[in-house]
Amino acid sequence: MENDQYAYCRRHAPFYPFQDQAEFELGKFLCEHLTQSDMERFLKLEWVHRANPLFSSKDQLLAWVASLPTGPKWCSTTLEITGYPTVQPINLIWRDGLEVVQDLFANPIFANHMTYDPHVVVNGGERKYSEYFTAQQAFEIQIIQDQLPKGATIVLMIIASDKTPVTRHTGGLEMHPIFVTISNIQSDMRMRATCHAWRCVAYMPIPKFVDVHPDYQTILSQQLFHKCMDIIFADAKVAAMVGKFMPDPAGHVQHCFTPLEEAKAHLLSGMHQPFWRNWRCSDPSRFLVGEILHTGHKFFFDHPFKWCKELVGKDELNIRFRSHHKRVGMRHFSSGVCQMKQMTGQEHRDLQCTLVPSITGIVPPPAQSPVYSDTSVDSMVTSLEEFHNHKHAILDAGARRGTKGTLNNFIIPKLELLQSFASFTKDTGALIQWTADVTECLLITHCKLPFERTSRQSWTFMEQIVDILNREESMRQFQLYLFLQMHNSPLANAIVTEEQEVTETDPALAWITHIAPNDPNQRCFVRPRILSSTATVAFHVTVTPDRAKMSLNEIQQLYALPDFGQAFSDYIAKASGGQFTTTWSSDCVVQAAPPSEKFPLGNCDAVIAQLIHGDQTVWAVFQPIAPCHVTLPHYLADQPLLYVQYYEIADNPANQPAISMYTVTRKYHEGPTGQRMRLGAVISLTDVTHAVELISVYGQGADRTVSAATSMEVYEHFYLNNFSDKEVYHSLHSDLH
């Protein structure tokens, strides 16, 4: 940034060529959200003329943005295959893969999320496999590293490739981007598309050859693909052999070598010179690792889920999923699941998490983790063996069907690929880090969304998309530069070891928080956070309550909780040891959903609390308020309180091996007048250990009058779904063994 041709202008005018921050933000907004014609119309508005920005046209604005410092430059190369003419010229739009890797390796945003050397993680006497550098292959490369110059650093390159249509219904336009990142960036950062740890290095040509048989069309296209990859990564291959001096995030120069770690979707149809042939440490049997999204999630959707639809029936399955209680962070299939044709990776996971308890009662009885151990890998192998030992039941039930009727075999390529997951996990680390979820998202941000802002002409749209992405990258870097300049923080010295937190943190936000801890611009990311009493769970509470200053009687009436007052008194008596004598108001700040037109019986979620509390549903979240000049005791003032209603265990997993879940039922007690009432109590928010999912026990058929808004109140028995998330699964799984 400091070597830019306009750096001298920014010594006195840091926003140059913009006059101030407001004008830069306006230009940034226009470039990121509007087409060029929309920009022109906006800048002609009378209001804009009164505001009088220095740029008066879209051409001037785009020229200013183009003058900003940017990353590796884009190039356009025209190619041809001798003897095979094409309908349009073959243009490869690309930038040097090594320069992009160098830019990633030097990015200070990732300074606290980088790994440079292989290491063994042992916990409980077992080796753990998570990041690539904890797996066996990293140590094999280290043997090669010992043959390299002293102090050499391995920068492992990850390449992803996929093709996607960008037009809808008509036009037939496609794009084939190539993305790259490095294994040195920790996987939890790489897997977040918003962290910008993946970079686009090329848009592959998709040629149509004239008068060529369709079979040869594929062969020629693949030959062109590998030729393009040779061009993009030519310098990276040289660096893998002789090394390249690169600055790391701290500004220290490292002697780096760039072997190929993993590649996705590279076909070999008729290829005798694949692009990795002269790339050091590249073995396709090692770097083409198992991929979770397509081999795991898509296999489940295409086969086991289809078997369930055949056995349960589409109508019954839709009713059950529609009546699931809605949970924050989980996809609710309000229209059912059987009509779904395409889903995201998150939606695949949400479906898998709820399918087992949802089909129980009709289907006769017969993984995915960021960290694995030898035991969990063996468990994965055992689970697959168990499936193969009982898969005949699927055939016997006639659930496996094709277009021509019932099938009596399991010839499924994706099922065969699952056999390699165990060895790949030990070899390259947890397979979740190689999932295509991120690259599927990148296809949207780097192809489909930018396409909407182009002229959509087949011969120009790709160059326009490159211009759009280049502008976004320039403005993102310039905005970070401005932030540092405004706080007088040098780029190379802005590295610090972050505090460990129980919640995930955006690396850019954590870095900015260190640079300018009092800057108001980063406060919008901060949410109220309360830790559980064991400091293992973080709770984020809304700043503004839904209802304020309600009396105990008002809460009882609005939320239909007749025992709320008594439960609150019992909590005070227990927490105070019988010594609570301070006079205070009975007003509370309440944060919950009472009965309403949308939720006629109220809306509540299930939690597990510590010690004797067990399972509950949360009906109210409230905070007592003291009158003026009165101080509340700590057990009323330190954290919000919950009114909950209890469940008790009706059956344990050992008695239900086909589902291996706890069954819970509502807990009742005798009220003051002898009536049967649900057992409720007030507990502290910090007593909660997990938010859990309860799925109704539907039996042989679901009640068709029940909806998602009433299912938690109509049904009496529920499965405690141990597949709802990994923490709950591991907590309950330990109880089963």
PDB file of N, CA and C in Angstrom, residues 174-235:
ATOM      1  N   GLU A 174     -22.455 -20.143 -18.600  1.00  0.00           N
ATOM      2  CA  GLU A 174     -21.841 -20.828 -17.473  1.00  0.00           C
ATOM      3  C   GLU A 174     -20.507 -20.174 -17.135  1.00  0.00           C
ATOM      4  N   MET A 175     -20.055 -20.434 -15.905  1.00  0.00           N
ATOM      5  CA  MET A 175     -18.737 -19.990 -15.474  1.00  0.00           C
ATOM      6  C   MET A 175     -18.043 -21.139 -14.764  1.00  0.00           C
ATOM      7  N   HIS A 176     -16.722 -21.147 -14.882  1.00  0.00           N
ATOM      8  CA  HIS A 176     -15.928 -22.228 -14.282  1.00  0.00           C
ATOM      9  C   HIS A 176     -14.754 -21.596 -13.532  1.00  0.00           C
ATOM     10  N   PRO A 177     -14.997 -21.134 -12.296  1.00  0.00           N
ATOM     11  CA  PRO A 177     -13.918 -20.473 -11.547  1.00  0.00           C
ATOM     12  C   PRO A 177     -12.966 -21.476 -10.909  1.00  0.00           C
ATOM     13  N   ILE A 178     -11.752 -21.018 -10.624  1.00  0.00           N
ATOM     14  CA  ILE A 178     -10.745 -21.765  -9.869  1.00  0.00           C
ATOM     15  C   ILE A 178     -10.443 -20.966  -8.608  1.00  0.00           C
ATOM     16  N   PHE A 179     -10.551 -21.613  -7.452  1.00  0.00           N
ATOM     17  CA  PHE A 179     -10.291 -20.962  -6.176  1.00  0.00           C
ATOM     18  C   PHE A 179      -9.067 -21.592  -5.525  1.00  0.00           C
ATOM     19  N   VAL A 180      -8.370 -20.794  -4.733  1.00  0.00           N
ATOM     20  CA  VAL A 180      -7.177 -21.298  -4.054  1.00  0.00           C
ATOM     21  C   VAL A 180      -7.107 -20.721  -2.647  1.00  0.00           C
ATOM     22  N   THR A 181      -6.594 -21.518  -1.714  1.00  0.00           N
ATOM     23  CA  THR A 181      -6.266 -21.065  -0.371  1.00  0.00           C
ATOM     24  C   THR A 181      -5.064 -21.868   0.091  1.00  0.00           C
ATOM     25  N   ILE A 182      -4.672 -21.723   1.344  1.00  0.00           N
ATOM     26  CA  ILE A 182      -3.511 -22.453   1.851  1.00  0.00           C
ATOM     27  C   ILE A 182      -3.890 -23.170   3.148  1.00  0.00           C
ATOM     28  N   SER A 183      -3.301 -24.346   3.351  1.00  0.00           N
ATOM     29  CA  SER A 183      -3.605 -25.139   4.539  1.00  0.00           C
ATOM     30  C   SER A 183      -3.042 -24.517   5.806  1.00  0.00           C
ATOM     31  N   ASN A 184      -2.126 -23.569   5.684  1.00  0.00           N
ATOM     32  CA  ASN A 184      -1.561 -22.925   6.876  1.00  0.00           C
ATOM     33  C   ASN A 184      -2.609 -22.128   7.638  1.00  0.00           C
ATOM     34  N   ILE A 185      -3.614 -21.614   6.936  1.00  0.00           N
ATOM     35  CA  ILE A 185      -4.722 -20.929   7.612  1.00  0.00           C
ATOM     36  C   ILE A 185      -5.603 -21.989   8.258  1.00  0.00           C
ATOM     37  N   GLN A 186      -5.900 -21.824   9.527  1.00  0.00           N
ATOM     38  CA  GLN A 186      -6.664 -22.831  10.246  1.00  0.00           C
ATOM     39  C   GLN A 186      -8.030 -23.049   9.601  1.00  0.00           C
ATOM     40  N   SER A 187      -8.493 -24.289   9.668  1.00  0.00           N
ATOM     41  CA  SER A 187      -9.673 -24.686   8.904  1.00  0.00           C
ATOM     42  C   SER A 187     -10.931 -23.935   9.331  1.00  0.00           C
ATOM     43  N   ASP A 188     -11.060 -23.572  10.617  1.00  0.00           N
ATOM     44  CA  ASP A 188     -12.274 -22.867  11.020  1.00  0.00           C
ATOM     45  C   ASP A 188     -12.348 -21.485  10.382  1.00  0.00           C
ATOM     46  N   MET A 189     -11.192 -20.926   9.985  1.00  0.00           N
ATOM     47  CA  MET A 189     -11.184 -19.667   9.247  1.00  0.00           C
ATOM     48  C   MET A 189     -11.433 -19.912   7.759  1.00  0.00           C
ATOM     49  N   ARG A 190     -10.778 -20.948   7.211  1.00  0.00           N
ATOM     50  CA  ARG A 190     -10.943 -21.238   5.786  1.00  0.00           C
ATOM     51  C   ARG A 190     -12.388 -21.569   5.439  1.00  0.00           C
ATOM     52  N   MET A 191     -13.101 -22.201   6.367  1.00  0.00           N
ATOM     53  CA  MET A 191     -14.446 -22.664   6.079  1.00  0.00           C
ATOM     54  C   MET A 191     -15.485 -21.558   6.124  1.00  0.00           C
ATOM     55  N   ARG A 192     -15.094 -20.357   6.516  1.00  0.00           N
ATOM     56  CA  ARG A 192     -16.035 -19.238   6.537  1.00  0.00           C
ATOM     57  C   ARG A 192     -15.807 -18.378   5.303  1.00  0.00           C
ATOM     58  N   ALA A 193     -16.807 -18.326   4.456  1.00  0.00           N
ATOM     59  CA  ALA A 193     -16.659 -17.551   3.223  1.00  0.00           C
ATOM     60  C   ALA A 193     -16.452 -16.069   3.514  1.00  0.00           C
ATOM     61  N   THR A 194     -16.996 -15.579   4.637  1.00  0.00           N
ATOM     62  CA  THR A 194     -16.884 -14.154   4.957  1.00  0.00           C
ATOM     63  C   THR A 194     -15.485 -13.764   5.399  1.00  0.00           C
ATOM     64  N   CYS A 195     -14.618 -14.745   5.671  1.00  0.00           N
ATOM     65  CA  CYS A 195     -13.248 -14.427   6.097  1.00  0.00           C
ATOM     66  C   CYS A 195     -12.327 -14.149   4.906  1.00  0.00           C
ATOM     67  N   HIS A 196     -12.799 -14.395   3.697  1.00  0.00           N
ATOM     68  CA  HIS A 196     -12.026 -14.128   2.480  1.00  0.00           C
ATOM     69  C   HIS A 196     -10.691 -14.878   2.480  1.00  0.00           C
ATOM     70  N   ALA A 197     -10.704 -16.113   3.004  1.00  0.00           N
ATOM     71  CA  ALA A 197      -9.486 -16.929   2.989  1.00  0.00           C
ATOM     72  C   ALA A 197      -9.323 -17.665   1.665  1.00  0.00           C
ATOM     73  N   TRP A 198     -10.358 -17.710   0.855  1.00  0.00           N
ATOM     74  CA  TRP A 198     -10.282 -18.276  -0.496  1.00  0.00           C
ATOM     75  C   TRP A 198     -10.219 -17.133  -1.504  1.00  0.00           C
ATOM     76  N   ARG A 199      -9.408 -17.312  -2.528  1.00  0.00           N
ATOM     77  CA  ARG A 199      -9.300 -16.300  -3.584  1.00  0.00           C
ATOM     78  C   ARG A 199      -9.548 -16.957  -4.940  1.00  0.00           C
ATOM     79  N   CYS A 200     -10.195 -16.208  -5.791  1.00  0.00           N
ATOM     80  CA  CYS A 200     -10.399 -16.679  -7.159  1.00  0.00           C
ATOM     81  C   CYS A 200      -9.149 -16.357  -7.976  1.00  0.00           C
ATOM     82  N   VAL A 201      -8.611 -17.369  -8.667  1.00  0.00           N
ATOM     83  CA  VAL A 201      -7.397 -17.151  -9.451  1.00  0.00           C
ATOM     84  C   VAL A 201      -7.650 -17.225 -10.949  1.00  0.00           C
ATOM     85  N   ALA A 202      -8.809 -17.730 -11.354  1.00  0.00           N
ATOM     86  CA  ALA A 202      -9.043 -17.843 -12.797  1.00  0.00           C
ATOM     87  C   ALA A 202     -10.502 -18.141 -13.079  1.00  0.00           C
ATOM     88  N   TYR A 203     -10.921 -17.770 -14.277  1.00  0.00           N
ATOM     89  CA  TYR A 203     -12.193 -18.211 -14.846  1.00  0.00           C
ATOM     90  C   TYR A 203     -11.860 -18.995 -16.114  1.00  0.00           C
ATOM     91  N   MET A 204     -12.120 -20.285 -16.041  1.00  0.00           N
ATOM     92  CA  MET A 204     -11.752 -21.161 -17.148  1.00  0.00           C
ATOM     93  C   MET A 204     -12.646 -20.924 -18.369  1.00  0.00           C
ATOM     94  N   PRO A 205     -12.067 -21.013 -19.562  1.00  0.00           N
ATOM     95  CA  PRO A 205     -12.906 -20.944 -20.764  1.00  0.00           C
ATOM     96  C   PRO A 205     -13.770 -22.191 -20.873  1.00  0.00           C
ATOM     97  N   ILE A 206     -14.975 -22.030 -21.390  1.00  0.00           N
ATOM     98  CA  ILE A 206     -15.886 -23.156 -21.620  1.00  0.00           C
ATOM     99  C   ILE A 206     -16.194 -23.164 -23.116  1.00  0.00           C
ATOM    100  N   PRO A 207     -15.297 -23.740 -23.918  1.00  0.00           N
ATOM    101  CA  PRO A 207     -15.413 -23.618 -25.370  1.00  0.00           C
ATOM    102  C   PRO A 207     -16.437 -24.591 -25.963  1.00  0.00           C
ATOM    103  N   LYS A 208     -16.917 -24.238 -27.137  1.00  0.00           N
ATOM    104  CA  LYS A 208     -17.749 -25.137 -27.939  1.00  0.00           C
ATOM    105  C   LYS A 208     -17.019 -25.347 -29.261  1.00  0.00           C
ATOM    106  N   PHE A 209     -16.536 -26.571 -29.445  1.00  0.00           N
ATOM    107  CA  PHE A 209     -15.756 -26.880 -30.639  1.00  0.00           C
ATOM    108  C   PHE A 209     -16.685 -27.160 -31.820  1.00  0.00           C
ATOM    109  N   VAL A 210     -16.244 -26.721 -32.994  1.00  0.00           N
ATOM    110  CA  VAL A 210     -17.054 -26.830 -34.206  1.00  0.00           C
ATOM    111  C   VAL A 210     -16.910 -28.229 -34.805  1.00  0.00           C
ATOM    112  N   ASP A 211     -18.059 -28.828 -35.152  1.00  0.00           N
ATOM    113  CA  ASP A 211     -18.093 -30.122 -35.852  1.00  0.00           C
ATOM    114  C   ASP A 211     -17.278 -31.195 -35.130  1.00  0.00           C
ATOM    115  N   VAL A 212     -17.503 -31.324 -33.826  1.00  0.00           N
ATOM    116  CA  VAL A 212     -16.803 -32.324 -33.029  1.00  0.00           C
ATOM    117  C   VAL A 212     -17.833 -33.202 -32.327  1.00  0.00           C
ATOM    118  N   HIS A 213     -17.598 -34.505 -32.339  1.00  0.00           N
ATOM    119  CA  HIS A 213     -18.488 -35.448 -31.671  1.00  0.00           C
ATOM    120  C   HIS A 213     -18.544 -35.116 -30.173  1.00  0.00           C
ATOM    121  N   PRO A 214     -19.706 -35.256 -29.525  1.00  0.00           N
ATOM    122  CA  PRO A 214     -19.809 -34.917 -28.095  1.00  0.00           C
ATOM    123  C   PRO A 214     -18.778 -35.615 -27.216  1.00  0.00           C
ATOM    124  N   ASP A 215     -18.406 -36.857 -27.544  1.00  0.00           N
ATOM    125  CA  ASP A 215     -17.400 -37.553 -26.737  1.00  0.00           C
ATOM    126  C   ASP A 215     -16.054 -36.846 -26.815  1.00  0.00           C
ATOM    127  N   TYR A 216     -15.684 -36.394 -28.006  1.00  0.00           N
ATOM    128  CA  TYR A 216     -14.415 -35.683 -28.168  1.00  0.00           C
ATOM    129  C   TYR A 216     -14.496 -34.267 -27.600  1.00  0.00           C
ATOM    130  N   GLN A 217     -15.706 -33.704 -27.562  1.00  0.00           N
ATOM    131  CA  GLN A 217     -15.891 -32.388 -26.956  1.00  0.00           C
ATOM    132  C   GLN A 217     -15.403 -32.411 -25.507  1.00  0.00           C
ATOM    133  N   THR A 218     -15.754 -33.460 -24.776  1.00  0.00           N
ATOM    134  CA  THR A 218     -15.341 -33.589 -23.372  1.00  0.00           C
ATOM    135  C   THR A 218     -13.832 -33.749 -23.252  1.00  0.00           C
ATOM    136  N   ILE A 219     -13.257 -34.586 -24.118  1.00  0.00           N
ATOM    137  CA  ILE A 219     -11.809 -34.822 -24.065  1.00  0.00           C
ATOM    138  C   ILE A 219     -11.043 -33.539 -24.354  1.00  0.00           C
ATOM    139  N   LEU A 220     -11.481 -32.794 -25.377  1.00  0.00           N
ATOM    140  CA  LEU A 220     -10.801 -31.548 -25.724  1.00  0.00           C
ATOM    141  C   LEU A 220     -10.952 -30.507 -24.613  1.00  0.00           C
ATOM    142  N   SER A 221     -12.124 -30.460 -23.999  1.00  0.00           N
ATOM    143  CA  SER A 221     -12.341 -29.510 -22.908  1.00  0.00           C
ATOM    144  C   SER A 221     -11.434 -29.815 -21.728  1.00  0.00           C
ATOM    145  N   GLN A 222     -11.256 -31.098 -21.422  1.00  0.00           N
ATOM    146  CA  GLN A 222     -10.377 -31.466 -20.318  1.00  0.00           C
ATOM    147  C   GLN A 222      -8.913 -31.188 -20.641  1.00  0.00           C
ATOM    148  N   GLN A 223      -8.535 -31.401 -21.902  1.00  0.00           N
ATOM    149  CA  GLN A 223      -7.165 -31.083 -22.308  1.00  0.00           C
ATOM    150  C   GLN A 223      -6.905 -29.592 -22.154  1.00  0.00           C
ATOM    151  N   LEU A 224      -7.895 -28.770 -22.533  1.00  0.00           N
ATOM    152  CA  LEU A 224      -7.768 -27.319 -22.383  1.00  0.00           C
ATOM    153  C   LEU A 224      -7.705 -26.934 -20.906  1.00  0.00           C
ATOM    154  N   PHE A 225      -8.507 -27.610 -20.061  1.00  0.00           N
ATOM    155  CA  PHE A 225      -8.503 -27.314 -18.634  1.00  0.00           C
ATOM    156  C   PHE A 225      -7.108 -27.494 -18.041  1.00  0.00           C
ATOM    157  N   HIS A 226      -6.477 -28.605 -18.312  1.00  0.00           N
ATOM    158  CA  HIS A 226      -5.160 -28.874 -17.734  1.00  0.00           C
ATOM    159  C   HIS A 226      -4.092 -27.946 -18.323  1.00  0.00           C
ATOM    160  N   LYS A 227      -4.265 -27.546 -19.570  1.00  0.00           N
ATOM    161  CA  LYS A 227      -3.341 -26.586 -20.164  1.00  0.00           C
ATOM    162  C   LYS A 227      -3.453 -25.238 -19.459  1.00  0.00           C
ATOM    163  N   CYS A 228      -4.687 -24.837 -19.133  1.00  0.00           N
ATOM    164  CA  CYS A 228      -4.893 -23.580 -18.415  1.00  0.00           C
ATOM    165  C   CYS A 228      -4.309 -23.653 -17.008  1.00  0.00           C
ATOM    166  N   MET A 229      -4.490 -24.782 -16.344  1.00  0.00           N
ATOM    167  CA  MET A 229      -3.943 -24.935 -14.989  1.00  0.00           C
ATOM    168  C   MET A 229      -2.418 -24.849 -15.011  1.00  0.00           C
ATOM    169  N   ASP A 230      -1.800 -25.362 -16.074  1.00  0.00           N
ATOM    170  CA  ASP A 230      -0.343 -25.230 -16.215  1.00  0.00           C
ATOM    171  C   ASP A 230       0.067 -23.762 -16.246  1.00  0.00           C
ATOM    172  N   ILE A 231      -0.720 -22.943 -16.938  1.00  0.00           N
ATOM    173  CA  ILE A 231      -0.406 -21.519 -17.046  1.00  0.00           C
ATOM    174  C   ILE A 231      -0.576 -20.819 -15.694  1.00  0.00           C
ATOM    175  N   ILE A 232      -1.692 -21.098 -15.019  1.00  0.00           N
ATOM    176  CA  ILE A 232      -2.018 -20.406 -13.767  1.00  0.00           C
ATOM    177  C   ILE A 232      -1.000 -20.723 -12.677  1.00  0.00           C
ATOM    178  N   PHE A 233      -0.566 -21.983 -12.600  1.00  0.00           N
ATOM    179  CA  PHE A 233       0.272 -22.414 -11.483  1.00  0.00           C
ATOM    180  C   PHE A 233       1.705 -22.731 -11.902  1.00  0.00           C
ATOM    181  N   ALA A 234       2.141 -22.158 -13.003  1.00  0.00           N
ATOM    182  CA  ALA A 234       3.515 -22.402 -13.461  1.00  0.00           C
ATOM    183  C   ALA A 234       4.530 -21.941 -12.415  1.00  0.00           C
ATOM    184  N   ASP A 235       4.357 -20.736 -11.881  1.00  0.00           N
ATOM    185  CA  ASP A 235       5.301 -20.231 -10.888  1.00  0.00           C
ATOM    186  C   ASP A 235       5.202 -21.004  -9.578  1.00  0.00           C
TER     187      ASP A 235
END
